[in-house]
Tab-separated table of C-alpha atoms in Angstrom:
chain	number	residue	atom	x	y	z
R	158	MET	CA	-0.083	-0.009	0.481
R	159	LEU	CA	2.553	2.233	0.738
R	160	LYS	CA	4.846	1.584	-2.060
R	161	LEU	CA	1.865	2.759	-4.639
R	162	TYR	CA	1.241	5.950	-2.401
R	163	VAL	CA	5.316	6.059	-2.455
R	164	TYR	CA	4.715	6.339	-6.599
R	165	ASN	CA	1.987	8.171	-7.378
R	166	LEU	CA	3.675	10.571	-5.390
R	167	VAL	CA	6.941	10.711	-7.541
R	168	TYR	CA	4.331	9.903	-10.677
R	169	ILE	CA	2.436	13.205	-9.387
R	170	PHE	CA	5.706	15.045	-8.928
R	171	LEU	CA	7.033	13.877	-12.493
R	172	ARG	CA	3.886	14.729	-14.343
R	173	PHE	CA	3.857	18.377	-11.458
R	174	LYS	CA	7.535	19.032	-13.362
R	175	SER	CA	6.813	19.014	-16.113
R	176	ILE	CA	4.428	21.259	-16.327
R	177	ARG	CA	5.330	24.121	-14.265
R	178	GLU	CA	8.668	23.460	-16.886
R	179	TYR	CA	6.504	24.113	-19.860
R	180	LEU	CA	4.606	26.877	-17.642
R	181	PHE	CA	7.822	27.898	-17.340
R	182	LYS	CA	8.620	28.721	-21.154
R	183	ASN	CA	5.427	30.231	-22.394
R	184	SER	CA	5.174	32.405	-19.593
R	185	ASN	CA	8.819	33.190	-20.233
R	186	CYS	CA	7.731	33.967	-24.016
R	187	ILE	CA	4.673	35.981	-22.320
R	188	LEU	CA	7.570	37.774	-20.505
R	189	ILE	CA	9.644	39.156	-23.621
R	190	ALA	CA	6.207	39.661	-25.948
R	191	GLU	CA	5.541	41.587	-23.810
R	192	GLN	CA	8.501	43.856	-22.916
R	193	LYS	CA	9.396	44.098	-26.620
R	194	SER	CA	5.219	45.428	-26.602
R	195	LYS	CA	6.193	48.462	-23.428
R	196	PRO	CA	9.147	51.058	-23.260
R	197	ALA	CA	11.684	50.812	-22.847
R	198	SER	CA	11.696	53.353	-19.577
R	199	ILE	CA	9.538	50.751	-17.837
R	200	GLU	CA	12.186	48.230	-15.092
R	201	LEU	CA	11.628	46.572	-12.862
């Protein structure tokens, strides 16, 4: 039972990691697009 629980936990973690990387790539593209459309004077 515990083995199955750990397996599910690892599976969810790997899924989450890949989803997070996918979202991170997309958010980087969005940030770059926003930076290009905004004036260069605005800096974070």
